[in-house]
Amino acid sequence: MKLTHIFFLHFFKNLFSPFLFCFVLCGSAATMSIGFCAQKSRQRLLWRRLTPSSSMCLLHDSAFFSRCQLRLCANVAGTAATPGKVRVHATSAEGKTVSLTAPTGITLMEAIRDLGRLDIEAACDGTCACSTCHVILREEDFEKLSEPSEDEVDMLDLAPSVTKTSRLSCQIQLTDALDGITVKLPPETSNQMS
């Protein structure tokens, strides 16, 4: 993998002295890795997904800055550029249908809102504190999901237009098993946060 830009900067030296930002911008503009190089961490590599095109890793090496272990960062960035993909089909309350391809690991709400550009309120931004991301699933897709949490059931109890296949899209993590998932947004939602 060819690295085109490499920047190091010390981030809040007094506040977060064990952390050093390592921005690695790779061959294509869509591939960007933000690595937090934790000097005091005992773990070699820990992943957390930020967006479909970026990733965050924690790398342990007390002498990271002096040794510049960019090869490890570059390998991490290459892995993040090709996550698993699933097809999602969503229909708005007005009847507008959007078909999109989303990376696995994000929520259904994020896929509909960010990639599908459908008007889904998602007032609590995925914390299961409202029901504005309520969706209605096909029976076969509903059966693929795990049981909803008690918090999700409580929020669905407050939502209008609930059906037997209703779920909160912020609580549905996209996996390979959900490829082809089809959902419909209800005709109305109720924001319990306002």
Coordinates of N, CA and C in Angstrom, one line a residue:
M1 N 0.8 -1.2 0.0 CA 0.0 0.0 0.0 C 0.9 1.2 0.0
K2 N 0.6 2.2 -0.8 CA 1.4 3.4 -1.0 C 0.8 4.5 -0.1
L3 N 1.6 5.0 0.8 CA 1.2 6.1 1.6 C 1.6 7.4 0.9
T4 N 0.6 8.3 0.9 CA 0.8 9.6 0.2 C 1.1 10.7 1.2
H5 N 0.5 10.7 2.3 CA 0.7 11.7 3.3 C 0.8 11.1 4.7
I6 N 1.7 11.6 5.5 CA 1.9 11.1 6.8 C 2.1 12.3 7.7
F7 N 1.3 12.5 8.7 CA 1.4 13.6 9.6 C 1.4 13.0 11.1
F8 N 2.3 13.6 11.9 CA 2.2 13.2 13.3 C 2.0 14.5 14.0
L9 N 1.1 14.4 15.0 CA 1.0 15.6 15.9 C 0.7 15.2 17.3
H10 N 1.2 15.9 18.2 CA 1.0 15.5 19.6 C -0.3 16.2 20.0
F11 N -1.2 15.4 20.6 CA -2.5 15.9 20.9 C -2.7 16.2 22.4
F12 N -3.0 17.5 22.7 CA -3.2 17.9 24.1 C -2.1 17.3 25.0
K13 N -0.9 17.7 24.8 CA 0.3 17.1 25.5 C 0.0 17.0 27.0
N14 N -0.5 18.0 27.6 CA -0.7 18.0 29.1 C -1.9 17.1 29.5
L15 N -2.9 17.1 28.6 CA -4.1 16.3 29.0 C -4.0 14.8 28.7
F16 N -3.5 14.5 27.5 CA -3.5 13.1 27.0 C -2.1 12.7 26.6
S17 N -1.1 12.9 27.5 CA 0.3 12.6 27.1 C 0.5 11.2 26.6
P18 N -0.2 10.2 27.1 CA 0.1 8.9 26.5 C -0.4 8.7 25.1
F19 N -1.1 9.6 24.6 CA -1.7 9.4 23.2 C -1.0 10.3 22.2
L20 N -0.8 9.7 21.0 CA -0.2 10.4 19.9 C -1.0 10.1 18.7
F21 N -1.5 11.2 18.0 CA -2.3 11.0 16.8 C -1.4 10.6 15.7
C22 N -1.8 9.7 14.9 CA -1.1 9.3 13.7 C -2.1 9.3 12.5
F23 N -2.1 10.3 11.7 CA -3.0 10.3 10.6 C -2.3 9.7 9.4
V24 N -2.9 8.7 8.8 CA -2.3 8.1 7.6 C -3.4 8.2 6.5
L25 N -3.0 8.9 5.5 CA -3.9 9.1 4.3 C -3.3 8.2 3.2
C26 N -4.0 7.2 2.8 CA -3.5 6.2 1.9 C -3.8 6.5 0.5
G27 N -3.4 5.6 -0.4 CA -3.5 5.7 -1.8 C -4.8 6.4 -2.4
S28 N -6.0 5.9 -1.9 CA -7.2 6.6 -2.4 C -7.7 7.5 -1.3
A29 N -8.4 8.5 -1.7 CA -9.0 9.5 -0.8 C -10.0 8.8 0.1
A30 N -10.6 7.7 -0.3 CA -11.7 7.1 0.5 C -11.1 6.3 1.7
T31 N -9.8 6.0 1.6 CA -9.1 5.2 2.7 C -8.4 6.1 3.6
M32 N -8.9 6.3 4.8 CA -8.1 7.1 5.8 C -8.2 6.4 7.1
S33 N -7.1 6.2 7.7 CA -7.0 5.6 9.0 C -6.6 6.6 10.1
I34 N -7.3 6.7 11.2 CA -6.8 7.5 12.3 C -6.4 6.6 13.4
G35 N -5.1 6.6 13.6 CA -4.6 5.7 14.6 C -4.2 6.4 15.9
F36 N -4.7 5.9 17.0 CA -4.3 6.5 18.3 C -3.2 5.5 18.8
C37 N -2.0 6.0 18.9 CA -0.9 5.2 19.4 C -0.8 5.3 20.9
A38 N -1.2 4.4 21.6 CA -1.2 4.4 23.0 C 0.0 3.8 23.6
Q39 N 0.8 4.7 24.2 CA 2.1 4.2 24.7 C 2.0 3.3 25.9
K40 N 0.9 3.5 26.7 CA 0.8 2.7 27.9 C -0.1 1.5 27.8
S41 N -0.6 1.3 26.6 CA -1.6 0.2 26.4 C -0.8 -1.2 26.4
R42 N -1.4 -2.2 26.9 CA -0.8 -3.6 26.8 C -1.3 -4.3 25.6
Q43 N -2.3 -3.8 24.9 CA -2.9 -4.5 23.7 C -2.1 -4.1 22.5
R44 N -1.9 -5.0 21.6 CA -1.2 -4.7 20.4 C -2.1 -4.0 19.4
L45 N -3.3 -4.4 19.3 CA -4.2 -3.9 18.3 C -5.6 -4.0 18.7
L46 N -6.4 -2.9 18.7 CA -7.8 -2.9 19.1 C -8.5 -2.0 18.1
W47 N -9.5 -2.6 17.5 CA -10.3 -1.9 16.4 C -11.6 -1.3 16.9
R48 N -12.0 -0.2 16.4 CA -13.4 0.3 16.6 C -13.7 1.1 15.3
R49 N -14.9 0.8 14.8 CA -15.3 1.4 13.5 C -15.9 2.8 13.8
L50 N -15.4 3.7 13.0 CA -15.9 5.1 13.1 C -17.0 5.4 12.0
T51 N -16.6 5.2 10.8 CA -17.5 5.4 9.6 C -17.2 4.4 8.6
P52 N -18.0 4.3 7.5 CA -17.7 3.3 6.5 C -16.3 3.4 5.9
S53 N -15.7 4.6 5.9 CA -14.4 4.8 5.2 C -13.3 5.1 6.1
S54 N -13.5 5.0 7.4 CA -12.4 5.3 8.3 C -12.4 4.3 9.5
S55 N -11.3 4.2 10.2 CA -11.3 3.3 11.3 C -10.4 3.9 12.4
M56 N -10.5 3.3 13.6 CA -9.6 3.8 14.7 C -8.9 2.6 15.2
C57 N -7.6 2.7 15.5 CA -6.9 1.6 16.1 C -6.1 2.1 17.3
L58 N -5.9 1.2 18.2 CA -5.0 1.5 19.3 C -3.8 0.6 19.1
L59 N -2.6 1.2 19.0 CA -1.4 0.4 18.8 C -0.5 0.6 20.0
H60 N 0.0 -0.5 20.5 CA 0.9 -0.4 21.7 C 2.4 -0.4 21.2
D61 N 3.1 0.6 21.5 CA 4.6 0.5 21.4 C 5.1 1.8 22.1
S62 N 5.9 1.6 23.1 CA 6.4 2.7 23.9 C 7.3 3.6 23.1
A63 N 7.9 3.1 22.0 CA 8.8 3.9 21.2 C 8.2 4.1 19.8
F64 N 6.9 4.2 19.7 CA 6.2 4.3 18.4 C 6.7 5.5 17.6
F65 N 6.8 6.6 18.2 CA 7.2 7.8 17.5 C 8.6 7.7 16.9
S66 N 9.5 7.1 17.7 CA 10.9 7.1 17.3 C 11.1 6.0 16.2
R67 N 10.3 4.9 16.3 CA 10.5 3.8 15.3 C 9.6 3.9 14.1
C68 N 8.5 4.8 14.2 CA 7.6 5.0 13.1 C 7.1 3.7 12.5
Q69 N 6.4 3.0 13.2 CA 5.9 1.7 12.7 C 4.7 1.9 11.8
L70 N 4.9 2.5 10.7 CA 3.9 2.9 9.7 C 3.3 1.7 9.0
R71 N 4.1 0.6 8.9 CA 3.7 -0.6 8.2 C 2.4 -1.1 8.9
L72 N 2.4 -1.2 10.2 CA 1.3 -1.7 11.0 C 0.1 -0.8 10.7
C73 N 0.2 0.5 10.8 CA -0.9 1.5 10.5 C -1.4 1.3 9.0
A74 N -0.4 1.1 8.1 CA -0.8 0.9 6.7 C -1.6 -0.4 6.5
N75 N -1.2 -1.5 7.2 CA -2.0 -2.7 7.1 C -3.4 -2.5 7.7
V76 N -3.5 -1.8 8.8 CA -4.8 -1.6 9.4 C -5.7 -0.8 8.5
A77 N -5.1 0.3 7.9 CA -5.9 1.1 6.9 C -6.4 0.3 5.7
G78 N -5.5 -0.7 5.3 CA -6.0 -1.5 4.1 C -7.1 -2.4 4.5
T79 N -7.1 -2.9 5.7 CA -8.2 -3.8 6.2 C -9.5 -3.0 6.3
A80 N -9.5 -1.7 6.7 CA -10.7 -0.9 6.9 C -11.3 -0.5 5.6
A81 N -10.5 -0.5 4.5 CA -11.0 -0.1 3.2 C -12.0 -1.1 2.6
T82 N -12.0 -2.3 3.0 CA -12.8 -3.4 2.4 C -13.7 -4.1 3.4
P83 N -14.5 -3.4 4.2 CA -15.4 -4.1 5.1 C -16.5 -4.9 4.4
G84 N -17.1 -5.8 5.1 CA -18.2 -6.6 4.5 C -19.4 -5.6 4.1
K85 N -20.1 -6.0 3.1 CA -21.2 -5.1 2.6 C -22.5 -5.9 2.6
V86 N -23.6 -5.2 2.9 CA -24.9 -5.7 2.8 C -25.8 -4.8 2.0
R87 N -26.8 -5.4 1.4 CA -27.8 -4.6 0.6 C -29.0 -4.2 1.6
V88 N -29.4 -3.0 1.5 CA -30.5 -2.5 2.4 C -31.5 -1.8 1.4
H89 N -32.8 -2.2 1.6 CA -33.9 -1.5 0.9 C -34.8 -0.9 1.9
A90 N -35.0 0.4 1.7 CA -35.8 1.2 2.7 C -36.8 2.0 1.9
T91 N -38.1 2.0 2.4 CA -39.1 2.8 1.8 C -39.6 3.9 2.8
S92 N -39.7 5.1 2.4 CA -40.1 6.2 3.3 C -41.6 6.1 3.5
A93 N -42.2 6.9 4.4 CA -43.6 6.9 4.6 C -44.3 7.5 3.4
E94 N -43.6 8.3 2.6 CA -44.2 8.9 1.4 C -44.1 8.0 0.2
G95 N -43.4 6.8 0.4 CA -43.3 5.8 -0.7 C -42.1 5.9 -1.5
K96 N -41.1 6.7 -1.1 CA -39.8 6.8 -1.8 C -39.0 5.6 -1.4
T97 N -38.5 4.8 -2.3 CA -37.7 3.6 -2.0 C -36.3 3.8 -2.4
V98 N -35.4 3.5 -1.5 CA -34.0 3.6 -1.7 C -33.3 2.3 -1.5
S99 N -32.5 1.9 -2.4 CA -31.7 0.6 -2.3 C -30.2 1.1 -2.2
L100 N -29.5 0.6 -1.2 CA -28.1 1.0 -0.9 C -27.3 -0.2 -0.5
T101 N -26.0 0.0 -0.5 CA -25.1 -1.0 0.0 C -24.4 -0.3 1.2
A102 N -24.4 -1.0 2.3 CA -23.8 -0.5 3.5 C -22.8 -1.5 4.1
P103 N -21.8 -0.9 4.8 CA -20.8 -1.8 5.4 C -21.4 -2.5 6.6
T104 N -21.0 -3.7 6.9 CA -21.4 -4.4 8.1 C -20.8 -3.7 9.3
G105 N -21.4 -3.8 10.4 CA -20.9 -3.1 11.6 C -21.6 -1.8 12.0
I106 N -22.2 -1.2 11.0 CA -23.0 0.0 11.4 C -24.4 -0.4 11.7
T107 N -25.2 0.6 12.2 CA -26.6 0.3 12.5 C -27.4 0.5 11.3
L108 N -28.6 -0.1 11.3 CA -29.6 0.1 10.2 C -30.0 1.6 10.1
M109 N -30.1 2.2 11.3 CA -30.4 3.7 11.3 C -29.3 4.5 10.6
E110 N -28.1 4.2 10.8 CA -27.0 4.9 10.2 C -27.0 4.7 8.7
A111 N -27.3 3.5 8.3 CA -27.4 3.2 6.8 C -28.5 4.0 6.2
I112 N -29.7 4.0 6.8 CA -30.8 4.7 6.2 C -30.6 6.2 6.2
R113 N -30.1 6.7 7.3 CA -30.0 8.2 7.5 C -28.8 8.7 6.7
D114 N -27.6 8.1 6.8 CA -26.4 8.6 6.2 C -26.2 8.2 4.8
L115 N -26.5 6.9 4.4 CA -26.2 6.4 3.1 C -27.4 6.5 2.2
G116 N -28.6 6.3 2.8 CA -29.8 6.3 2.0 C -30.5 7.6 1.9
R117 N -30.0 8.6 2.7 CA -30.5 9.9 2.7 C -32.1 10.0 2.8
L118 N -32.7 9.1 3.6 CA -34.1 9.1 3.8 C -34.3 10.0 5.1
D119 N -35.5 10.6 5.2 CA -35.8 11.4 6.3 C -36.2 10.6 7.5
I120 N -35.2 10.2 8.2 CA -35.5 9.5 9.5 C -34.9 10.3 10.6
E121 N -35.8 10.7 11.6 CA -35.4 11.7 12.5 C -34.2 11.3 13.4
A122 N -34.3 10.1 14.0 CA -33.2 9.6 14.9 C -32.8 10.6 15.9
A123 N -33.8 11.1 16.7 CA -33.5 12.3 17.6 C -32.5 12.0 18.7
C124 N -32.4 10.8 19.2 CA -31.4 10.4 20.2 C -30.1 10.0 19.7
D125 N -30.0 9.9 18.3 CA -28.7 9.6 17.6 C -28.3 8.1 18.0
G126 N -29.2 7.2 18.2 CA -28.9 5.8 18.4 C -28.7 5.4 19.8
T127 N -29.2 6.1 20.8 CA -29.0 5.7 22.2 C -30.2 5.0 22.8
C128 N -31.2 4.7 21.9 CA -32.4 4.0 22.4 C -33.1 4.8 23.4
A129 N -33.2 6.1 23.2 CA -33.9 7.0 24.2 C -35.1 7.6 23.5
C130 N -35.4 7.2 22.3 CA -36.6 7.8 21.6 C -37.1 6.6 20.7
S131 N -38.1 6.9 19.9 CA -38.6 5.9 19.0 C -38.7 6.5 17.5
T132 N -38.0 7.5 17.3 CA -38.0 8.2 16.0 C -37.3 7.5 14.9
C133 N -36.6 6.4 15.2 CA -36.0 5.6 14.1 C -36.7 4.3 14.0
H134 N -37.9 4.2 14.4 CA -38.8 3.1 14.3 C -39.0 2.6 12.8
V135 N -38.8 1.4 12.5 CA -39.0 0.8 11.2 C -39.8 -0.4 11.3
I136 N -40.5 -0.8 10.2 CA -41.3 -2.0 10.1 C -40.6 -2.9 9.1
L137 N -40.2 -4.1 9.5 CA -39.5 -5.1 8.7 C -40.4 -6.1 8.1
R138 N -39.9 -6.7 7.1 CA -40.6 -7.9 6.5 C -40.5 -9.0 7.5
E139 N -41.4 -9.9 7.5 CA -41.4 -11.1 8.5 C -40.1 -11.9 8.4
E140 N -39.6 -12.2 7.2 CA -38.4 -13.0 7.1 C -37.2 -12.3 7.6
D141 N -37.1 -11.0 7.5 CA -36.0 -10.2 8.1 C -36.1 -10.1 9.6
F142 N -37.4 -9.9 10.1 CA -37.6 -9.8 11.5 C -37.1 -11.0 12.2
E143 N -37.4 -12.2 11.6 CA -37.0 -13.4 12.3 C -35.5 -13.6 12.4
K144 N -34.7 -12.9 11.6 CA -33.3 -13.1 11.6 C -32.6 -12.3 12.8
L145 N -33.4 -11.4 13.4 CA -32.9 -10.5 14.4 C -32.9 -11.2 15.8
S146 N -32.0 -10.8 16.7 CA -32.1 -11.3 18.1 C -33.2 -10.5 18.8
E147 N -33.6 -11.0 19.9 CA -34.7 -10.4 20.7 C -34.3 -8.9 21.0
P148 N -35.3 -8.1 21.0 CA -35.1 -6.7 21.4 C -34.8 -6.5 22.9
S149 N -34.0 -5.5 23.3 CA -33.7 -5.3 24.7 C -34.9 -4.7 25.4
E150 N -34.9 -4.7 26.7 CA -36.0 -4.2 27.4 C -36.2 -2.7 27.1
D151 N -35.1 -2.0 27.0 CA -35.2 -0.6 26.7 C -35.9 -0.3 25.3
E152 N -35.5 -1.2 24.3 CA -36.1 -1.0 23.0 C -37.6 -1.3 23.0
V153 N -38.0 -2.3 23.8 CA -39.4 -2.7 23.9 C -40.2 -1.5 24.6
D154 N -39.6 -0.9 25.6 CA -40.2 0.2 26.3 C -40.4 1.4 25.3
M155 N -39.4 1.7 24.5 CA -39.5 2.8 23.5 C -40.5 2.4 22.4
L156 N -40.6 1.2 22.0 CA -41.6 0.8 21.0 C -43.0 0.9 21.5
D157 N -43.2 0.7 22.8 CA -44.5 0.8 23.5 C -45.0 2.3 23.3
L158 N -44.1 3.2 23.2 CA -44.5 4.6 23.1 C -44.6 5.1 21.7
A159 N -44.2 4.3 20.7 CA -44.2 4.7 19.3 C -45.6 4.5 18.7
P160 N -46.0 5.4 17.8 CA -47.2 5.2 17.0 C -47.0 4.2 15.9
S161 N -48.0 3.6 15.4 CA -48.0 2.8 14.2 C -47.1 1.5 14.3
V162 N -47.1 1.0 15.5 CA -46.3 -0.2 15.8 C -47.0 -1.4 15.2
T163 N -46.2 -2.3 14.6 CA -46.7 -3.6 14.1 C -45.9 -4.7 14.8
K164 N -46.3 -6.0 14.5 CA -45.6 -7.1 15.2 C -44.2 -7.3 14.7
T165 N -43.8 -6.6 13.6 CA -42.4 -6.7 13.1 C -41.7 -5.3 13.2
S166 N -42.1 -4.5 14.1 CA -41.5 -3.2 14.4 C -40.3 -3.3 15.2
R167 N -39.2 -2.6 14.9 CA -38.0 -2.5 15.7 C -37.5 -1.1 15.6
L168 N -36.5 -0.7 16.5 CA -35.8 0.5 16.4 C -34.6 0.3 15.5
S169 N -34.4 1.0 14.5 CA -33.3 0.8 13.5 C -31.9 1.0 14.2
C170 N -31.9 1.9 15.2 CA -30.6 2.1 15.9 C -30.1 0.9 16.7
Q171 N -31.0 -0.1 16.9 CA -30.6 -1.2 17.7 C -30.3 -2.4 16.8
I172 N -30.4 -2.3 15.5 CA -30.1 -3.4 14.6 C -28.7 -3.2 13.9
Q173 N -27.8 -4.0 14.3 CA -26.4 -4.0 13.8 C -26.4 -4.7 12.5
L174 N -25.9 -4.1 11.4 CA -25.9 -4.8 10.1 C -24.8 -5.9 10.1
T175 N -25.2 -7.1 9.7 CA -24.3 -8.2 9.6 C -24.6 -8.9 8.2
D176 N -23.7 -9.8 7.9 CA -23.8 -10.5 6.6 C -25.2 -11.2 6.5
A177 N -25.7 -11.7 7.6 CA -26.9 -12.4 7.6 C -28.1 -11.6 7.2
L178 N -28.0 -10.3 7.4 CA -29.1 -9.3 7.0 C -29.0 -8.8 5.6
D179 N -28.2 -9.4 4.8 CA -28.0 -8.9 3.4 C -29.4 -9.0 2.7
G180 N -29.8 -7.9 2.1 CA -31.1 -7.8 1.4 C -32.2 -7.3 2.3
I181 N -31.9 -6.9 3.6 CA -33.0 -6.5 4.5 C -33.8 -5.4 3.9
T182 N -35.2 -5.5 4.1 CA -36.1 -4.5 3.6 C -37.0 -4.0 4.7
V183 N -37.0 -2.6 4.8 CA -37.8 -2.0 5.8 C -38.6 -0.9 5.3
K184 N -39.6 -0.5 6.0 CA -40.5 0.6 5.7 C -40.6 1.5 6.9
L185 N -40.5 2.8 6.6 CA -40.6 3.8 7.7 C -42.1 4.0 8.0
P186 N -42.5 4.1 9.2 CA -43.9 4.3 9.6 C -44.5 5.6 9.1
P187 N -45.8 5.8 9.0 CA -46.4 7.0 8.6 C -46.1 8.2 9.5
E188 N -45.9 7.9 10.8 CA -45.7 8.9 11.8 C -44.8 8.4 12.9
T189 N -44.1 9.3 13.5 CA -43.2 9.0 14.7 C -43.5 9.9 15.8
S190 N -43.1 9.6 17.0 CA -43.3 10.4 18.2 C -42.0 10.6 18.9
N191 N -41.6 11.8 19.1 CA -40.3 12.1 19.7 C -40.5 12.3 21.2
Q192 N -40.1 11.4 22.0 CA -40.2 11.4 23.4 C -39.1 12.3 24.1
M193 N -38.1 12.8 23.3 CA -37.0 13.6 23.8 C -37.4 15.0 23.9
S194 N -38.4 15.5 23.1 CA -38.7 16.9 23.2 C -39.8 17.2 24.2

